[in-house]
XYZ file of C-alpha atoms in Angstrom:
730
model
C 51.487 -9.671 29.044
C 51.567 -10.184 25.273
C 54.817 -9.055 23.625
C 52.827 -7.010 21.089
C 52.787 -3.309 22.109
C 49.546 -2.286 23.757
C 47.057 0.059 22.135
C 45.030 1.796 24.855
C 41.995 3.990 24.163
C 41.076 6.535 26.839
C 37.721 8.338 26.651
C 36.922 11.658 28.333
C 33.997 13.433 26.717
C 33.304 16.765 28.378
C 35.382 19.775 29.318
C 38.133 21.495 27.377
C 40.950 19.034 26.712
C 44.254 19.848 25.048
C 47.888 18.970 25.564
C 49.070 22.378 26.797
C 47.831 25.297 28.909
C 44.866 23.412 30.314
C 42.138 25.836 31.333
C 41.614 24.294 34.756
C 38.863 25.984 36.699
C 37.345 27.701 33.677
C 34.040 26.021 34.534
C 32.625 23.054 36.446
C 33.477 20.686 33.559
C 37.153 21.627 33.234
C 38.743 20.488 36.447
C 41.333 18.011 37.613
C 39.886 15.187 35.499
C 41.014 16.864 32.267
C 44.576 17.198 33.554
C 44.542 13.616 34.844
C 43.541 12.030 31.525
C 46.081 14.051 29.532
C 48.892 13.179 31.955
C 47.764 9.528 32.031
C 47.889 9.348 28.232
C 51.414 10.763 28.189
C 52.647 8.567 31.032
C 51.265 5.362 29.497
C 52.761 6.186 26.103
C 56.216 6.639 27.653
C 56.219 3.028 28.881
C 57.972 0.670 26.462
C 55.155 -1.878 26.785
C 52.682 0.571 25.227
C 52.715 1.270 21.496
C 49.892 3.804 21.143
C 47.481 5.743 23.368
C 44.483 7.636 21.989
C 42.563 10.018 24.245
C 39.164 10.401 22.584
C 37.112 13.478 23.371
C 34.535 15.728 21.736
C 35.497 18.160 18.984
C 34.408 21.755 19.666
C 34.161 24.555 17.119
C 33.101 27.651 19.017
C 34.367 31.260 18.869
C 34.040 31.436 22.665
C 36.879 28.936 23.136
C 40.295 28.356 21.589
C 40.641 26.954 18.070
C 42.797 24.202 19.642
C 39.634 22.289 20.526
C 38.603 22.105 16.865
C 41.784 20.324 15.710
C 40.825 16.699 14.907
C 44.100 15.206 16.176
C 46.796 16.504 18.523
C 50.102 14.716 18.958
C 51.172 14.470 22.602
C 54.439 12.701 21.787
C 55.706 9.140 22.356
C 52.708 7.659 20.527
C 50.013 9.483 22.520
C 47.287 11.454 20.726
C 44.184 13.474 21.522
C 41.470 12.497 19.030
C 38.547 14.939 18.754
C 35.328 13.579 17.277
C 32.237 15.592 16.280
C 29.185 14.802 18.394
C 26.119 16.994 18.244
C 26.273 20.766 17.802
C 29.666 22.323 17.162
C 29.547 24.618 20.182
C 30.877 23.946 23.648
C 28.159 22.377 25.794
C 27.964 21.479 29.495
C 28.033 17.765 30.229
C 24.344 17.661 31.173
C 23.418 18.530 27.567
C 25.606 15.944 25.833
C 23.638 12.748 26.436
C 21.646 12.770 23.191
C 24.824 13.030 21.118
C 26.969 10.320 22.700
C 26.024 7.699 20.103
C 27.634 9.934 17.472
C 30.796 9.830 19.551
C 30.603 6.021 19.664
C 30.310 5.819 15.894
C 33.096 8.349 15.369
C 35.353 6.464 17.772
C 34.691 3.225 15.873
C 35.629 4.964 12.621
C 38.819 6.296 14.161
C 39.904 2.958 15.641
C 39.231 1.299 12.321
C 41.367 3.907 10.548
C 44.383 3.028 12.725
C 44.341 -0.588 11.540
C 44.806 -1.645 15.179
C 42.609 -3.393 17.713
C 42.693 -1.746 21.142
C 43.972 -3.810 24.034
C 41.711 -1.895 26.412
C 39.125 0.902 26.470
C 39.215 3.099 29.596
C 36.331 5.515 30.246
C 36.518 8.526 32.546
C 33.264 9.864 34.068
C 29.693 8.713 33.390
C 29.257 10.120 29.883
C 32.469 8.449 28.755
C 31.212 5.294 30.453
C 28.233 5.270 28.099
C 30.570 5.573 25.121
C 33.080 3.073 26.488
C 30.538 0.307 27.143
C 29.384 0.445 23.539
C 32.843 0.854 22.033
C 34.292 -2.043 24.052
C 31.323 -4.253 23.171
C 31.631 -3.452 19.467
C 35.362 -4.178 19.498
C 35.177 -7.169 21.826
C 37.797 -5.794 24.222
C 37.821 -5.248 28.013
C 36.563 -2.017 29.563
C 38.078 -0.084 32.470
C 36.249 2.742 34.234
C 37.134 5.656 36.488
C 34.122 7.570 37.772
C 35.998 10.619 39.181
C 32.715 11.774 40.733
C 29.457 9.856 40.924
C 25.825 10.792 40.447
C 24.431 9.160 43.588
C 26.905 11.102 45.716
C 25.976 14.340 43.976
C 22.260 13.699 44.435
C 22.735 13.038 48.162
C 24.691 16.258 48.518
C 22.111 18.338 46.626
C 19.227 16.862 48.609
C 21.101 17.669 51.827
C 21.307 21.296 50.653
C 17.530 21.399 50.440
C 17.032 21.161 46.674
C 13.977 19.187 45.618
C 14.332 15.917 43.737
C 12.375 17.431 40.822
C 14.689 20.443 40.530
C 17.779 18.243 40.748
C 16.507 16.001 37.960
C 15.606 18.911 35.697
C 18.965 20.597 36.219
C 21.370 17.645 36.202
C 19.521 14.705 34.581
C 20.914 12.531 37.366
C 18.657 9.516 36.879
C 20.123 8.996 33.404
C 23.636 9.530 34.702
C 23.194 7.100 37.609
C 21.694 4.433 35.377
C 24.634 4.828 33.000
C 27.076 4.544 35.911
C 25.372 1.328 37.008
C 25.572 -0.071 33.471
C 29.225 0.912 33.177
C 30.154 -0.596 36.528
C 28.475 -3.845 35.545
C 30.258 -3.959 32.179
C 33.717 -2.984 33.463
C 36.409 -5.590 33.906
C 38.418 -3.083 35.979
C 37.375 -0.049 38.036
C 40.270 2.279 38.855
C 39.866 4.440 41.963
C 42.178 6.942 43.586
C 41.520 5.984 47.202
C 39.931 3.283 49.347
C 37.575 6.001 50.580
C 36.040 6.154 47.083
C 35.345 2.431 47.174
C 33.809 2.522 50.653
C 31.848 5.766 50.534
C 31.020 6.346 46.856
C 31.024 3.166 44.781
C 29.455 1.413 47.742
C 26.218 3.279 46.951
C 25.853 1.392 43.653
C 24.049 -1.894 43.148
C 26.354 -3.181 40.402
C 29.691 -2.132 41.887
C 31.853 -5.210 42.419
C 34.714 -4.468 44.803
C 36.615 -7.493 43.490
C 37.100 -5.621 40.218
C 38.283 -2.400 41.877
C 41.903 -1.316 42.207
C 43.239 1.703 44.088
C 45.838 3.325 41.831
C 46.571 6.846 42.992
C 47.049 9.512 40.294
C 50.540 10.676 39.473
C 52.135 14.089 39.343
C 54.482 15.428 36.684
C 57.716 15.786 38.667
C 59.443 17.544 35.779
C 56.869 20.308 36.104
C 56.215 20.317 39.846
C 59.463 20.579 41.785
C 60.841 22.571 44.739
C 62.292 26.054 44.182
C 66.018 26.098 43.440
C 66.554 29.590 44.853
C 64.650 32.481 46.423
C 64.036 34.413 43.198
C 60.294 35.212 43.102
C 58.486 33.883 40.005
C 56.682 36.243 37.598
C 53.295 35.507 39.191
C 54.565 37.126 42.401
C 54.139 40.584 40.870
C 50.462 39.855 40.155
C 49.909 38.753 43.763
C 51.966 41.425 45.473
C 49.942 44.243 43.970
C 47.145 43.149 46.306
C 49.301 43.279 49.465
C 50.264 46.083 51.803
C 53.077 43.890 53.163
C 54.449 41.635 50.416
C 56.822 38.869 51.379
C 54.852 37.458 54.300
C 54.048 33.721 54.245
C 51.195 32.897 51.880
C 48.140 30.776 52.603
C 47.136 29.520 49.154
C 43.877 27.925 48.001
C 43.521 26.908 44.350
C 40.349 25.390 42.933
C 37.345 25.937 40.710
C 34.783 28.442 42.000
C 32.577 25.620 43.177
C 30.506 25.618 46.343
C 31.941 22.213 47.307
C 35.420 23.735 47.481
C 34.274 25.667 50.577
C 36.348 28.763 49.870
C 33.980 30.971 51.862
C 34.787 29.096 55.080
C 38.501 29.699 54.461
C 37.907 33.447 54.112
C 35.936 33.395 57.362
C 38.737 31.501 59.094
C 41.263 34.079 57.943
C 38.995 37.079 58.512
C 38.173 36.123 62.091
C 41.779 35.421 63.165
C 43.731 38.653 63.573
C 46.936 36.854 64.504
C 46.769 34.840 61.277
C 46.270 38.038 59.280
C 49.344 39.534 60.935
C 51.403 36.423 60.162
C 50.378 35.651 56.560
C 48.712 36.881 53.401
C 45.801 34.989 51.814
C 45.726 34.044 48.114
C 42.651 32.517 46.469
C 42.984 31.322 42.884
C 39.441 30.440 41.795
C 39.657 29.897 38.063
C 39.785 32.629 35.438
C 37.203 35.304 34.832
C 36.641 38.475 32.852
C 33.304 39.482 34.324
C 31.650 37.597 37.180
C 28.256 38.477 35.708
C 29.050 36.391 32.609
C 29.871 33.224 34.551
C 27.507 30.329 35.208
C 25.183 30.694 38.181
C 27.188 28.454 40.531
C 30.520 30.166 39.890
C 28.898 33.587 40.051
C 27.405 32.815 43.448
C 30.710 31.531 44.891
C 32.789 34.474 43.672
C 30.195 37.019 44.753
C 30.211 35.488 48.237
C 34.033 35.650 48.362
C 34.081 39.331 47.451
C 31.376 40.115 49.998
C 33.305 38.275 52.724
C 36.549 40.044 51.855
C 34.669 43.321 52.137
C 32.943 42.266 55.366
C 36.253 41.459 57.096
C 38.065 44.374 55.402
C 40.790 42.102 54.024
C 41.963 44.575 51.390
C 45.755 44.623 51.376
C 45.899 41.171 52.952
C 43.966 38.963 50.480
C 44.723 38.421 46.794
C 42.104 37.101 44.350
C 43.528 37.608 40.825
C 41.180 37.330 37.870
C 43.564 35.449 35.598
C 46.401 32.964 35.740
C 48.018 30.702 33.158
C 48.551 26.972 33.439
C 52.301 27.550 33.650
C 51.751 29.791 36.678
C 50.472 26.924 38.832
C 53.864 25.306 39.659
C 55.264 28.796 40.275
C 52.430 29.529 42.702
C 53.284 26.472 44.779
C 57.011 27.291 44.676
C 56.337 30.885 45.717
C 54.321 29.642 48.709
C 57.290 27.449 49.644
C 59.705 30.375 49.249
C 57.595 32.497 51.631
C 57.256 29.722 54.217
C 53.529 29.441 53.538
C 50.920 26.672 53.404
C 48.639 25.214 50.741
C 45.106 24.516 51.965
C 42.275 22.483 50.488
C 39.183 23.131 52.648
C 36.726 21.293 50.359
C 33.620 19.769 51.869
C 34.509 16.536 50.103
C 37.576 15.657 48.015
C 37.692 12.339 46.114
C 41.462 12.635 45.744
C 43.076 16.072 45.697
C 45.503 16.404 42.797
C 46.488 19.899 43.890
C 47.703 18.479 47.206
C 50.348 16.254 45.626
C 51.320 19.035 43.213
C 51.917 21.371 46.145
C 53.769 18.668 48.076
C 56.084 18.025 45.109
C 57.021 21.707 45.270
C 57.866 21.485 48.962
C 54.718 23.162 50.259
C 53.190 21.800 53.497
C 49.469 21.112 53.222
C 46.351 21.393 55.335
C 43.335 19.597 53.900
C 39.824 18.420 54.543
C 39.462 15.245 56.545
C 36.988 13.894 53.966
C 38.231 11.614 51.168
C 41.570 11.447 49.405
C 43.595 13.809 51.624
C 43.526 11.113 54.300
C 45.531 8.781 52.036
C 47.916 11.509 50.861
C 48.838 12.762 54.310
C 49.115 9.208 55.638
C 51.512 8.303 52.813
C 53.594 11.493 52.846
C 53.320 12.807 56.422
C 53.457 16.320 54.994
C 50.531 18.081 56.591
C 47.381 17.911 58.677
C 43.671 17.216 58.298
C 41.008 19.696 59.371
C 37.242 19.754 59.800
C 36.127 21.804 56.766
C 33.077 23.132 58.614
C 35.000 24.550 61.615
C 36.376 27.942 60.569
C 37.836 28.641 64.021
C 39.851 25.405 63.946
C 41.065 26.129 60.416
C 42.418 29.522 61.477
C 44.109 28.119 64.584
C 45.728 25.216 62.724
C 47.031 27.430 59.921
C 48.622 29.848 62.406
C 50.181 27.028 64.431
C 51.857 25.481 61.387
C 53.080 28.801 60.002
C 54.755 29.701 63.292
C 56.277 26.272 64.007
C 59.263 26.442 61.652
C 60.684 23.033 62.587
C 57.390 21.300 61.852
C 57.028 23.324 58.636
C 60.490 22.193 57.472
C 59.738 18.541 58.267
C 56.437 18.620 56.350
C 58.153 20.280 53.404
C 60.887 17.619 53.179
C 58.420 14.790 53.747
C 56.172 16.018 50.949
C 58.971 16.159 48.386
C 60.168 12.660 49.261
C 56.686 11.161 49.718
C 55.362 12.300 46.353
C 58.386 10.836 44.565
C 57.879 7.556 46.386
C 54.090 7.233 46.140
C 52.749 9.554 43.431
C 55.218 9.599 40.539
C 53.644 8.761 37.165
C 55.972 5.783 36.483
C 54.660 4.181 39.686
C 51.100 4.764 38.561
C 51.758 3.268 35.128
C 53.435 0.179 36.597
C 50.462 -0.453 38.888
C 48.038 0.260 36.045
C 49.665 -2.159 33.601
C 49.847 -4.824 36.306
C 46.110 -4.389 36.944
C 45.125 -4.717 33.285
C 47.463 -7.619 32.479
C 44.966 -10.335 33.525
C 42.349 -8.747 31.261
C 44.438 -8.984 28.116
C 44.730 -12.750 27.792
C 41.469 -13.097 25.863
C 42.047 -11.612 22.432
C 39.185 -10.222 20.320
C 37.403 -12.596 17.949
C 38.893 -12.146 14.449
C 36.519 -10.795 11.844
C 35.624 -13.491 9.277
C 36.563 -12.918 5.656
C 34.196 -11.455 3.089
C 34.137 -14.719 1.118
C 31.061 -15.899 2.997
C 28.919 -13.257 1.244
C 30.632 -11.911 -1.902
C 27.444 -10.222 -3.180
C 27.841 -7.495 -0.572
C 31.408 -6.579 -1.476
C 30.415 -3.966 -4.070
C 27.591 -2.214 -2.207
C 28.312 1.172 -0.668
C 25.079 1.724 1.267
C 22.376 -0.204 3.085
C 18.680 0.119 3.849
C 17.901 -1.670 7.119
C 14.206 -1.849 7.960
C 12.488 -3.018 11.121
C 10.052 -5.732 10.020
C 7.058 -3.896 11.475
C 7.911 -0.832 9.380
C 7.020 -2.703 6.179
C 3.357 -2.725 7.146
C 0.824 -5.515 6.806
C -0.357 -5.248 3.214
C 1.257 -7.150 0.356
C -0.703 -4.925 -2.028
C 0.803 -1.663 -0.819
C 1.962 0.045 -4.060
C 4.767 1.888 -2.263
C 6.082 -1.386 -0.892
C 6.070 -2.901 -4.361
C 7.819 0.178 -5.797
C 10.367 0.151 -2.970
C 11.272 -3.450 -3.787
C 11.541 -2.612 -7.487
C 13.856 0.311 -6.784
C 16.071 -1.826 -4.562
C 16.178 -4.689 -7.033
C 17.330 -2.328 -9.800
C 20.153 -1.090 -7.551
C 21.108 -4.342 -5.859
C 24.780 -3.933 -6.802
C 24.846 -0.601 -4.986
C 22.429 -1.064 -2.087
C 22.171 -3.881 0.427
C 18.676 -4.484 1.792
C 18.276 -5.743 5.351
C 15.471 -6.649 7.728
C 15.814 -6.354 11.514
C 13.395 -7.725 14.063
C 13.019 -8.806 17.654
C 11.143 -11.875 16.429
C 12.657 -15.314 15.686
C 13.857 -16.007 12.160
C 11.002 -18.335 11.250
C 8.382 -15.743 12.230
C 10.171 -13.106 10.161
C 10.247 -15.398 7.127
C 6.536 -16.131 7.491
C 5.768 -12.403 7.515
C 8.001 -11.775 4.499
C 6.132 -14.514 2.654
C 2.798 -12.872 3.543
C 4.131 -9.629 2.117
C 5.365 -11.499 -0.979
C 8.917 -10.322 -0.388
C 12.070 -12.296 -1.207
C 14.696 -12.990 1.478
C 16.753 -9.838 2.058
C 20.528 -9.567 1.701
C 20.827 -9.369 5.487
C 18.474 -10.690 8.149
C 18.960 -9.583 11.786
C 16.639 -11.440 14.144
C 15.908 -12.079 17.819
C 16.860 -8.558 18.883
C 20.231 -8.583 17.125
C 21.462 -11.971 18.338
C 21.420 -13.650 14.917
C 22.643 -12.449 11.520
C 21.914 -14.363 8.321
C 22.748 -13.611 4.685
C 20.857 -14.092 1.440
C 18.416 -16.696 0.154
C 20.374 -19.512 1.802
C 20.199 -17.737 5.156
C 23.856 -18.397 5.903
C 24.493 -17.661 9.569
C 27.308 -15.293 10.519
C 29.239 -17.460 12.961
C 31.713 -14.678 13.726
C 28.865 -12.592 15.157
C 27.614 -15.521 17.228
C 31.085 -16.056 18.649
C 31.485 -12.337 19.364
C 28.282 -12.040 21.425
C 28.691 -15.351 23.268
C 31.109 -13.993 25.882
C 29.886 -14.716 29.430
C 26.468 -15.875 28.198
C 24.860 -17.972 30.939
C 21.401 -19.046 29.734
C 20.875 -21.733 32.386
C 21.325 -19.222 35.198
C 18.973 -16.791 33.453
C 16.311 -19.491 33.062
C 16.645 -20.316 36.761
C 16.316 -16.670 37.780
C 13.309 -16.065 35.525
C 11.598 -19.228 36.772
C 11.667 -17.702 40.270
C 10.511 -14.242 39.138
C 6.857 -13.474 39.975
C 4.621 -12.366 37.129
C 6.798 -13.838 34.370
C 5.989 -16.852 32.192
C 8.676 -18.645 30.155
C 7.945 -20.693 27.089
C 9.649 -24.069 26.569
C 13.333 -24.000 25.691
C 12.522 -25.346 22.245
C 11.136 -21.949 21.257
C 14.015 -19.981 22.758
C 17.015 -18.741 20.814
C 20.602 -19.782 21.390
C 21.448 -16.254 22.509
C 17.975 -14.871 23.206
C 15.470 -15.740 25.913
C 11.857 -14.615 25.516
C 9.665 -14.134 28.556
C 6.038 -13.040 28.827
C 4.808 -10.776 31.626
C 1.528 -12.365 32.595
C 0.924 -10.392 35.799
C 1.957 -6.723 35.741
C 1.159 -6.283 39.428
C 3.401 -9.158 40.486
C 6.264 -8.388 38.070
C 9.122 -6.496 39.754
C 9.985 -4.492 36.615
C 12.739 -4.855 34.044
C 15.140 -2.539 35.898
C 14.822 -4.495 39.136
C 15.183 -7.765 37.224
C 18.317 -6.440 35.528
C 19.654 -5.529 38.972
C 19.129 -9.104 40.096
C 21.022 -10.399 37.069
C 24.046 -8.283 37.842
C 23.918 -9.010 41.549
C 24.173 -12.672 40.527
C 27.109 -11.744 38.252
C 25.104 -12.698 35.162
C 26.090 -10.540 32.201
C 22.974 -9.927 30.119
C 20.871 -7.203 28.530
C 17.115 -6.935 29.129
C 15.066 -5.364 26.360
C 11.369 -4.782 26.914
C 9.899 -5.370 23.457
C 6.413 -4.291 24.509
C 4.456 -3.987 27.778
C 4.062 -7.768 28.048
C 7.226 -9.218 26.527
C 10.891 -9.287 27.539
C 13.927 -10.286 25.512
C 17.100 -11.204 27.409
C 20.286 -11.242 25.328
C 24.060 -11.127 25.817
C 25.510 -7.726 26.675
C 27.116 -7.394 23.251
C 23.888 -8.046 21.357
C 21.234 -5.607 20.171
C 19.986 -4.485 16.804
C 22.244 -1.423 17.011
C 25.300 -3.523 17.829
C 24.499 -5.879 14.953
C 24.112 -2.959 12.544
C 27.544 -1.587 13.391
C 29.088 -5.025 13.098
C 27.622 -5.290 9.600
C 28.948 -1.851 8.688
C 32.438 -2.887 9.737
C 32.181 -6.283 8.022
C 31.107 -4.954 4.680
C 32.955 -1.641 4.764
C 29.820 0.493 4.583
C 30.031 3.923 6.192
C 27.429 4.400 8.918
C 26.237 7.621 7.307
C 25.395 5.522 4.226
C 23.029 3.284 6.195
C 19.378 4.314 6.308
C 17.495 2.761 9.229
C 13.686 2.756 9.106
C 11.781 1.664 12.163
C 9.899 2.902 15.164
C 9.634 0.225 17.837
C 11.307 0.762 21.198
C 14.251 -1.549 20.503
C 15.171 0.401 17.355
C 16.603 3.333 19.310
C 20.243 2.229 19.281
C 20.027 1.664 15.507
C 18.610 5.152 14.957
C 21.028 7.065 17.193
C 24.518 7.942 16.046
C 25.879 8.434 12.531
C 23.182 6.457 10.725
C 20.435 8.133 8.701
C 17.235 7.487 10.627
C 13.543 7.429 9.826
C 10.710 6.664 12.223
C 7.882 5.393 10.033
C 5.536 3.580 12.405
C 2.266 5.347 13.287
C 3.067 5.446 17.012
C 6.793 6.137 16.520
C 6.800 9.340 18.555
C 5.230 7.610 21.511
C 7.655 4.686 21.259
C 10.798 6.801 20.750
C 10.281 10.277 22.249
C 13.988 10.607 22.987
C 14.738 10.854 19.262
C 12.543 13.903 18.668
C 14.722 16.840 17.668
C 17.776 14.874 16.515
C 18.988 16.080 13.135
C 19.742 12.573 11.859
C 16.223 11.257 12.538
C 13.104 12.180 10.558
C 9.563 11.362 11.628
C 7.207 10.463 8.815
C 3.590 11.547 8.927
C 2.746 8.712 6.540
C 3.708 5.265 7.811
C 5.293 2.117 6.459
C 6.718 1.824 2.934
C 5.394 5.255 1.937
C 7.326 6.819 4.796
C 10.438 4.799 3.928
C 10.390 6.085 0.353
C 9.897 9.653 1.568
C 12.864 9.260 3.886
C 14.939 7.978 0.973
C 14.007 11.122 -0.957
C 14.803 13.272 2.067
C 18.319 11.883 2.334
C 18.772 11.548 -1.471
C 19.586 7.948 -0.633
C 20.042 6.714 -4.189
C 22.471 9.491 -5.098
C 24.387 11.774 -2.699
C 23.121 9.990 0.429
C 23.607 13.081 2.552
C 22.027 14.818 5.514
C 20.005 17.882 4.492
C 20.824 21.237 6.003
C 17.698 21.381 8.184
C 17.965 20.161 11.759
C 14.901 17.998 11.379
C 11.728 17.866 9.291
C 8.280 16.377 9.493
C 7.803 14.455 6.241
C 4.481 15.201 4.608
C 2.559 12.643 2.545
C 3.559 12.598 -1.130
C 0.149 13.654 -2.441
C -1.242 15.556 0.511
C -2.525 19.084 0.004
C -2.354 19.932 3.705
C -0.058 18.643 6.461
C -1.577 15.639 8.210
C -1.173 14.447 11.767
C-alpha cells in the first residue's frame, strides 16, 4: 500500500445519520446500516494508514427532525467527518422518493472532494441509492469503487410477491425496477463488493446477472467494544425503571427483542411463542423494543400495522404485567438493555424471517447475553464463530417458546454461552479486525493512481470565463437564417471573456463541423462529440488528451466488435468510421434485436466494461464506462474551474439527461423534449421551452439571468412562453 495516507469516501444517502444518539428504528430507513457506516468511518479513521474519511449523506432541513441533520459538516474525530450535501427538497424523504435528486448529490460530492484538495483513494457506496452516486463519483474521479448492498431489491421483490402483492403495486410503491437496475450497474462497476456473510453471496447477490463472486469479500461488521461490554456489577441501569413499571414481578429473567417495527422482524411470532407457553411466562418477562413512537396513528403504514398487531396479541394472551413495550428509548440505553438482560440471566432473541447479518446479535453477545436467532442468514455465521447461542425456525412459535425456556432454565449452558459470546466477539467482530481485513481487501485496488489533470496552458482563453453555455447540436435548429440564432451568437461573442460556448453531440466530429458550417457558425470554445468520448478546444480543435486517457480504462473495442458481430438485428459499419472510444451500431431488424439492456448484460457477463447509449430507436453508441456527455461536462467544469450552477445546458435528446440532471441549469428546447426526457419533468433546475431551438435557448438564458446573476428563480419550474406570444402555445 502507498505510504501516502488514504482518503476514503463513504456514501450513505438515506436515513438519519449523525455521530451521536442514532435514532435506530425511527423508521424503515434508519436501521442498522446507519450505525454501521458511522462506526466504519470512525474505525477506519483510527487506523494510522488512513488520513481522512468522509461519510457523505443528504442534508435535511425539516422541523420534524433534529437540527443536527442540517449541519453541513460534523467532525467524528481522528480525521473522520460526516458531510451533508443538499439534494432535492429540504425535508426528510423516504428512500423511494430520492432517485430524481441523486445527481445533485453527485455534483455536491464532487464539489466537496474538490474543496479538500485531495483525491480519494476509494469510494465506498452503501445501499442502492448510494451505489448510483458512487458509480458516477468514482468515474468522475477515476478511482476504484467498493459497494455494500446491505439489502437488495431482487430479494425484496421476491419476498413481496410471496406475500401476495401484485407486481404493479410493488413497482408503484417501491420503484424496484429502477433500484434493481442501479444495483446491477453498481455491481458491474465495483472493483470490490463487501458482504457480511457468505450467505449474502450465495442467496442474495447470486440473483444478480452482473455480480462477480471473484470481486466479493466477506468482512463481518464490527462492534464498538468500548460501548458494548459485560456488566461490572448487579446494579440495574436507569432503563430498568422504565421496564419494571410494566411488570408484576420485576427481576425475573428477561427475553429481549430489539428491532424496527418491520414485518420482516417477525415480532408477532415471538409474542405468540411467549403467550402460548405458560411455563415460559412463569420463568421470564418479555421486553419488545420496537423503535420510538409518540402516537402509533402517526407512523407509516408498515410500522403502524406491526405495532397494532403486537398490542392486539398482548391483549389476546393477556400479557399485561409480563410484557414490556416502552414507547421511547435513547441510543445510550441500548448497551444498558443488553447488560440488564445479562444481569437477570435472560436471553436476546432475533426471530426475523430473514437477517442479512444481525448487528444486534454481536452487540448483545459483547455484553454477555446468550442469543437465540433465526436460522436464515447472518446468525448462522455468528453462532458458528462464537458458539454463544442457538438457531431457531422463525415460523415455528411452539419451538421458539420451548427453546427459550430450555436455555433460561439450563444455567450451566447459559453461563457457557455468555462467556463464549464475550470472547468470540472480541476475536471475530472487533472493529480493528474489520479494518485490517478491509484495508487488505482494498490494497490491490490502489496501485493504479488517478490520471493527473492536465494544466490549463493547453487552452488559456478559458481561464477567465466564469460560466458556460453547452448546447446539444440538435438544439441549434436547422436554419442558418434564424434571427434568434444570429442574436445568440452575437451576445456570446460580445461576452466571450466571460462565457465559454460549447457544443455537445452524439455525432462524430466531422459531422458536427459540417452542420456548424451549414448554420454559418464558427467553431465553439469547446466541442464534445461522439457521446462524450472526445473533447476538443477552439478553432484548432485541440484534443484533450487527459480526457482520452481518463476514459480509456478497461476499454476493449475488439471484444465489443466481436460481440456485436454475433448479435442478431445489428449492423456495424466499417472500423474506419468508428471512433477510438465510441462504437456506432445500427439496429436493422427490431424483431431480431435482443434489446440494449440484454446486450449490456452480455457485455458484463463477458467482463467487458462499457456503456450502451441508445441514441434513437435504430442507433446504438457503445462507449467506455467513464464516458458520456454528462461525464464530459463535469470534467470540463473541474478543468476550467467553472461552478456547475454556472453552466447552462440546452438540449432535449435522450442522451442529454445526465447533462441536465444535477447542479447544472437545464433547458429542454427541442420540440419533442418532453417525450424524449419525461423523467426531467418537474425538476426545479430544468425548464421546458414551448418555443424550440435558439429562441428557447435565449428564453432560458433570460429565465436564469444567465448574463448577470446566473441564478435559479424561486419557482419550482416554469413553462417558457414564446417571446411575442399573446396566448400560451403548446
